[in-house]
Short mmCIF file of C-alpha atoms and ligand atoms in Angstrom, two decimals:
data_model
loop_
_atom_site.label_atom_id
_atom_site.label_comp_id
_atom_site.label_asym_id
_atom_site.label_seq_id
_atom_site.Cartn_x
_atom_site.Cartn_y
_atom_site.Cartn_z
CA MET X 1 -0.13 -0.01 -0.01
CA PRO X 2 1.50 3.38 -1.19
CA THR X 3 1.68 6.18 1.26
CA LEU X 4 -1.77 8.28 1.12
CA TRP X 5 -1.39 11.76 0.53
CA ILE X 6 -4.03 13.95 2.22
CA GLY X 7 -3.90 17.74 2.07
CA THR X 8 -5.76 20.88 2.02
CA SER X 9 -5.10 24.16 0.08
CA TRP X 10 -7.02 26.73 1.99
CA LYS X 11 -7.23 29.02 -1.35
CA MET X 12 -8.06 32.55 -0.33
CA THR X 13 -9.23 32.07 3.58
CA LYS X 14 -8.54 32.22 6.76
CA THR X 15 -7.15 35.28 8.84
CA LEU X 16 -3.85 34.76 10.60
CA VAL X 17 -5.62 34.17 13.65
CA GLU X 18 -7.88 31.44 11.80
CA GLY X 19 -4.91 29.58 10.11
CA ARG X 20 -2.76 29.80 13.65
CA ALA X 21 -5.90 28.09 15.42
CA TRP X 22 -6.08 25.51 12.74
CA ALA X 23 -2.55 24.85 12.65
CA GLU X 24 -2.14 24.60 16.46
CA GLY X 25 -5.08 22.24 16.57
CA LEU X 26 -3.40 19.88 13.95
CA ARG X 27 -0.05 20.16 15.86
CA ASP X 28 -1.54 19.21 18.99
CA HIS X 29 -3.55 16.11 17.54
CA LEU X 30 -0.76 14.84 16.01
CA VAL X 31 1.12 14.98 19.35
CA ALA X 32 -1.72 13.55 21.33
CA GLU X 33 -2.74 10.91 19.23
CA HIS X 34 0.31 9.93 17.30
CA GLY X 35 3.14 10.96 19.44
CA GLY X 36 3.65 13.64 17.05
CA ALA X 37 4.18 11.56 13.97
CA ALA X 38 2.00 11.13 11.17
CA PRO X 39 -1.00 8.79 11.03
CA SER X 40 0.05 5.53 9.95
CA GLY X 41 0.40 5.20 6.08
CA VAL X 42 -0.66 8.66 5.51
CA GLN X 43 1.32 12.06 4.31
CA PRO X 44 -0.25 15.21 5.54
CA PHE X 45 0.12 18.62 3.96
CA VAL X 46 -1.38 21.74 4.12
CA ILE X 47 -0.93 24.76 1.65
CA PRO X 48 -1.94 27.91 3.22
CA SER X 49 -1.84 31.40 1.59
CA PHE X 50 1.13 33.04 1.41
CA THR X 51 0.70 35.71 4.25
CA ALA X 52 0.15 32.45 6.75
CA THR X 53 3.14 30.33 5.24
CA THR X 54 5.77 31.41 8.05
CA THR X 55 3.04 31.53 10.62
CA VAL X 56 2.11 27.78 10.07
CA ALA X 57 5.82 26.84 9.67
CA GLY X 58 6.49 28.24 12.95
CA ILE X 59 3.61 26.38 14.53
CA LEU X 60 4.18 23.23 13.07
CA GLY X 61 7.79 23.03 13.69
CA GLU X 62 11.00 22.06 11.51
CA ASP X 63 10.41 18.36 12.57
CA SER X 64 6.76 18.25 11.40
CA PRO X 65 5.58 15.21 9.99
CA VAL X 66 3.20 17.73 7.77
CA LEU X 67 4.57 19.32 4.76
CA LEU X 68 3.79 22.69 4.05
CA GLY X 69 3.15 24.08 0.74
CA VAL X 70 2.64 27.44 -1.41
CA GLN X 71 -0.19 27.70 -3.81
CA ASN X 72 1.77 28.95 -6.49
CA ALA X 73 5.35 30.22 -7.31
CA HIS X 74 7.19 31.82 -10.18
CA TRP X 75 9.48 29.93 -12.42
CA GLU X 76 12.29 32.38 -12.04
CA ASP X 77 14.60 32.47 -9.17
CA ALA X 78 14.42 36.56 -8.38
CA GLY X 79 13.73 39.58 -10.59
CA ALA X 80 11.47 42.32 -11.43
CA TRP X 81 8.00 40.21 -11.14
CA THR X 82 5.86 42.60 -9.34
CA GLY X 83 3.30 40.63 -7.22
CA GLU X 84 4.99 37.15 -7.81
CA VAL X 85 6.62 34.83 -5.13
CA SER X 86 9.45 32.84 -5.91
CA VAL X 87 10.69 29.17 -5.46
CA PRO X 88 13.65 30.33 -3.30
CA GLN X 89 11.56 32.65 -1.51
CA ALA X 90 8.74 29.98 -0.76
CA LYS X 91 11.54 27.37 0.41
CA ASP X 92 12.83 30.48 2.63
CA ALA X 93 9.37 30.91 4.35
CA GLY X 94 9.34 26.95 5.12
CA ALA X 95 7.74 25.52 2.19
CA GLN X 96 8.46 21.84 0.88
CA VAL X 97 5.55 21.64 -1.65
CA VAL X 98 4.74 24.01 -4.82
CA GLU X 99 1.14 23.48 -5.91
CA ILE X 100 1.39 24.49 -9.82
CA GLY X 101 -1.49 24.65 -12.29
CA HIS X 102 -4.60 24.64 -10.27
CA SER X 103 -7.65 25.24 -12.60
CA GLU X 104 -8.55 28.21 -10.87
CA ARG X 105 -4.97 29.93 -11.80
CA ARG X 106 -5.41 28.17 -15.36
CA GLU X 107 -9.00 30.09 -15.56
CA HIS X 108 -8.24 33.63 -13.99
CA PHE X 109 -4.41 34.14 -13.91
CA GLY X 110 -3.19 32.74 -17.57
CA GLU X 111 -1.44 29.78 -16.32
CA THR X 112 -0.79 27.56 -19.06
CA VAL X 113 0.83 24.20 -20.01
CA GLU X 114 4.22 26.18 -20.79
CA THR X 115 4.10 27.95 -17.23
CA THR X 116 3.19 24.67 -15.32
CA ARG X 117 6.25 23.06 -17.24
CA LEU X 118 8.62 25.81 -16.07
CA LYS X 119 7.16 25.80 -12.60
CA VAL X 120 7.82 21.94 -12.21
CA ALA X 121 11.16 22.37 -13.44
CA ALA X 122 11.74 25.48 -10.58
CA ALA X 123 10.35 23.17 -7.87
CA LEU X 124 12.60 20.59 -8.66
CA ARG X 125 15.75 22.69 -9.32
CA HIS X 126 15.13 23.72 -5.65
CA GLY X 127 14.39 20.62 -4.07
CA LEU X 128 10.79 21.06 -3.47
CA THR X 129 8.01 18.67 -4.53
CA PRO X 130 5.73 19.91 -7.25
CA LEU X 131 2.03 19.28 -6.74
CA LEU X 132 0.88 19.27 -10.16
CA CYS X 133 -2.79 19.88 -10.86
CA ILE X 134 -4.72 18.75 -14.08
CA GLY X 135 -8.22 18.43 -14.88
CA GLU X 136 -10.90 18.70 -17.74
CA SER X 137 -14.00 21.07 -18.00
CA ALA X 138 -17.50 19.79 -18.33
CA GLU X 139 -17.54 20.42 -22.04
CA VAL X 140 -14.36 18.41 -22.38
CA LYS X 141 -15.96 15.46 -20.19
CA ASP X 142 -19.28 15.78 -21.90
CA ALA X 143 -17.45 15.31 -25.34
CA GLY X 144 -15.59 12.33 -24.01
CA GLY X 145 -12.40 13.63 -24.10
CA SER X 146 -11.43 13.38 -20.26
CA SER X 147 -8.46 11.23 -20.16
CA ALA X 148 -7.02 12.45 -23.31
CA PHE X 149 -7.25 16.13 -22.06
CA ILE X 150 -5.53 15.50 -18.73
CA LEU X 151 -2.55 13.16 -20.26
CA GLU X 152 -1.93 16.04 -22.51
CA GLN X 153 -1.73 18.52 -19.60
CA ALA X 154 0.48 16.42 -17.61
CA ALA X 155 2.73 15.27 -20.15
CA GLY X 156 3.14 18.88 -21.40
CA ALA X 157 3.86 20.03 -17.67
CA LEU X 158 6.45 16.97 -17.00
CA GLU X 159 7.82 17.09 -20.53
CA GLY X 160 11.80 16.33 -20.36
CA LEU X 161 11.90 15.01 -16.73
CA SER X 162 14.31 12.30 -16.06
CA PRO X 163 12.69 9.56 -14.05
CA GLN X 164 14.53 10.67 -10.93
CA GLU X 165 12.81 13.86 -11.22
CA LEU X 166 9.62 12.33 -12.06
CA SER X 167 9.47 10.33 -8.99
CA ARG X 168 9.47 13.46 -6.81
CA VAL X 169 6.21 15.00 -8.45
CA VAL X 170 2.79 14.65 -7.18
CA ILE X 171 -0.04 14.68 -9.47
CA ALA X 172 -3.37 15.82 -8.52
CA TYR X 173 -6.34 15.07 -10.78
CA GLU X 174 -9.06 17.99 -10.11
CA PRO X 175 -12.07 17.82 -12.69
CA ILE X 176 -13.16 21.28 -12.82
CA TRP X 177 -16.89 20.34 -12.89
CA ALA X 178 -16.10 18.84 -9.43
CA ILE X 179 -14.46 21.68 -7.77
CA GLY X 180 -15.90 24.08 -5.26
CA GLU X 181 -19.44 25.64 -4.72
CA LYS X 182 -20.31 25.46 -8.43
CA GLY X 183 -18.94 21.90 -8.86
CA ARG X 184 -20.73 18.74 -8.02
CA PRO X 185 -19.22 15.63 -6.41
CA ALA X 186 -17.80 13.19 -9.01
CA THR X 187 -19.10 9.46 -8.67
CA VAL X 188 -16.43 6.85 -8.07
CA GLU X 189 -17.73 5.31 -11.69
CA GLU X 190 -16.93 8.87 -13.43
CA LEU X 191 -13.32 8.64 -11.98
CA ILE X 192 -12.29 4.86 -12.82
CA GLU X 193 -11.28 5.73 -16.55
CA PRO X 194 -9.46 8.96 -15.96
CA PHE X 195 -7.59 7.02 -13.04
CA ALA X 196 -6.92 4.06 -15.28
CA ALA X 197 -5.37 6.47 -17.89
CA LEU X 198 -3.15 8.24 -15.38
CA GLY X 199 -2.32 4.88 -13.57
CA ALA X 200 -1.32 3.31 -16.99
CA GLU X 201 1.13 6.40 -17.69
CA TYR X 202 2.01 7.48 -14.00
CA SER X 203 1.47 4.83 -11.47
CA GLY X 204 4.83 3.85 -9.78
CA ARG X 205 6.53 6.65 -11.54
CA VAL X 206 5.44 9.60 -9.50
CA ALA X 207 5.37 10.04 -5.95
CA GLY X 208 1.50 10.52 -5.82
CA LEU X 209 -1.69 10.40 -7.90
CA LEU X 210 -4.47 12.36 -5.74
CA TYR X 211 -7.98 13.05 -6.34
CA GLY X 212 -9.49 16.48 -5.57
CA GLY X 213 -12.91 18.12 -5.90
CA SER X 214 -15.69 18.10 -3.49
CA VAL X 215 -13.98 15.45 -1.46
CA ASN X 216 -16.18 15.19 1.81
CA LEU X 217 -16.79 12.80 4.78
CA ASP X 218 -19.15 10.92 2.78
CA ASN X 219 -17.15 10.20 -0.18
CA ALA X 220 -13.38 10.09 0.79
CA ALA X 221 -13.25 6.42 1.82
CA ALA X 222 -14.67 5.45 -1.50
CA LEU X 223 -12.49 7.66 -3.34
CA LEU X 224 -9.49 6.38 -1.86
CA GLY X 225 -10.73 2.83 -2.88
CA ILE X 226 -10.38 3.74 -6.82
CA GLU X 227 -7.62 2.11 -8.24
CA HIS X 228 -4.35 4.05 -8.61
CA VAL X 229 -5.53 6.75 -6.31
CA THR X 230 -3.02 7.23 -3.68
CA GLY X 231 -4.33 10.53 -1.85
CA LEU X 232 -6.79 13.47 -1.51
CA PHE X 233 -6.41 17.07 -2.23
CA VAL X 234 -9.27 18.82 -0.31
CA GLY X 235 -10.49 22.31 -0.21
CA ARG X 236 -13.63 23.28 1.94
CA THR X 237 -14.26 20.00 3.79
CA ALA X 238 -10.63 20.43 5.33
CA TRP X 239 -11.02 24.21 5.98
CA ARG X 240 -12.41 23.18 9.30
CA LEU X 241 -10.09 21.31 11.17
CA GLU X 242 -12.34 18.73 12.40
CA GLY X 243 -12.98 17.81 8.75
CA TYR X 244 -9.34 17.52 7.99
CA LEU X 245 -8.91 15.44 11.19
CA GLU X 246 -11.38 13.03 10.15
CA LEU X 247 -9.98 12.61 6.75
CA LEU X 248 -6.52 11.64 8.14
CA ARG X 249 -8.72 9.17 10.05
CA ILE X 250 -10.48 7.77 6.85
CA ALA X 251 -7.18 7.84 5.20
CA GLN X 252 -5.10 5.71 8.35
CA ALA X 253 -8.21 3.36 8.42
CA HIS X 254 -7.75 2.91 4.49
CA ALA X 255 -3.82 2.60 4.70
CA THR X 256 -3.88 0.08 7.39
CA ALA X 257 -6.86 -1.96 6.60
O1 G3H B 1 -7.80 22.29 -4.31
C1 G3H B 1 -8.55 21.73 -3.71
C2 G3H B 1 -9.70 21.69 -4.68
O2 G3H B 1 -9.94 22.70 -5.48
C3 G3H B 1 -11.00 21.04 -4.25
O3 G3H B 1 -11.78 22.14 -3.63
P1 G3H B 1 -13.35 21.56 -2.72
O4 G3H B 1 -12.86 20.47 -2.38
O5 G3H B 1 -13.59 22.90 -2.14
O6 G3H B 1 -13.93 21.31 -4.06
#
C-alpha cells in the first residue's frame, strides 16, 4: 500500500488568527494521538495563503510530519516580477511543496501548460515537491475527452523530466466540474477511466496520484478505493480542522486495513 497523501489548500481563506488555530489544532492532535508523527501510512500536507506560510511553519516546527506548501510560485528565482513569489522565497519561508496549475489559476491568472512546465522545473531545481494539478472542463468531459485532455496537460508539464525527477512529482487530478461551490461531487464510476489512464502512464513513476474536487466525509473512503488513487487534495471539507482530522482518520483506516 503506497503512502496516502491527504492535504488541503486553504485557497484565499483564513486570517492569521484562524490559520494559527487550525495549525495549532493539527499539531496538538498529532502529538496527542500519534506521538507527534503522521498517522500510519499517511502523508499530511497543508497549503495556506502566502501570508500564513511562516506562521504555519513556525507552529508546525521543523521536524513536523506535515508538509507545508504554497499555492503558486514563479519559475524565475528572483527579479522584477511584481506581485509574484519565487520558489527560493517559498523555500525560505518554510515551504516544501509547490502547488502548480490549479484550474482556478489556469482560468483566472493565465496559467498555461508552458508555465506549469517551467514551474515544475523550478520546484524540482530547488528540491521542493511539485504538486501538479490537472483537470478537464464539463464540456471536455461531455465530449468524451477527459482522459486524453488530462494526459496532455500532464505530459506538457512533465516534459523532459528524468525518471528520478518524475519520481518526486505529485499529480492531483481535479476535474473542474467537481471543484468548489459550483461543482458537484464526482461518482466513483466517473473517476475509474481517468485514473486508469493516469495510472497506466504514471503509477509507480510519480510520488502520488491524488484526487480532488468536492471531497467530503461521505465520499472520501470510496474515492481512496479507486485503483491508482494514492491520496486526496481537499478544499472546503478540510478548512474546518475537524473535517481535516476526520479525513486523516479515514485515510489511516484505509492504509492500515
Ligand atoms: O484545491 C482543492 C480543490 O480545488 C478542491 O476544492 P473543494 O474540495 O472545495 O471542491
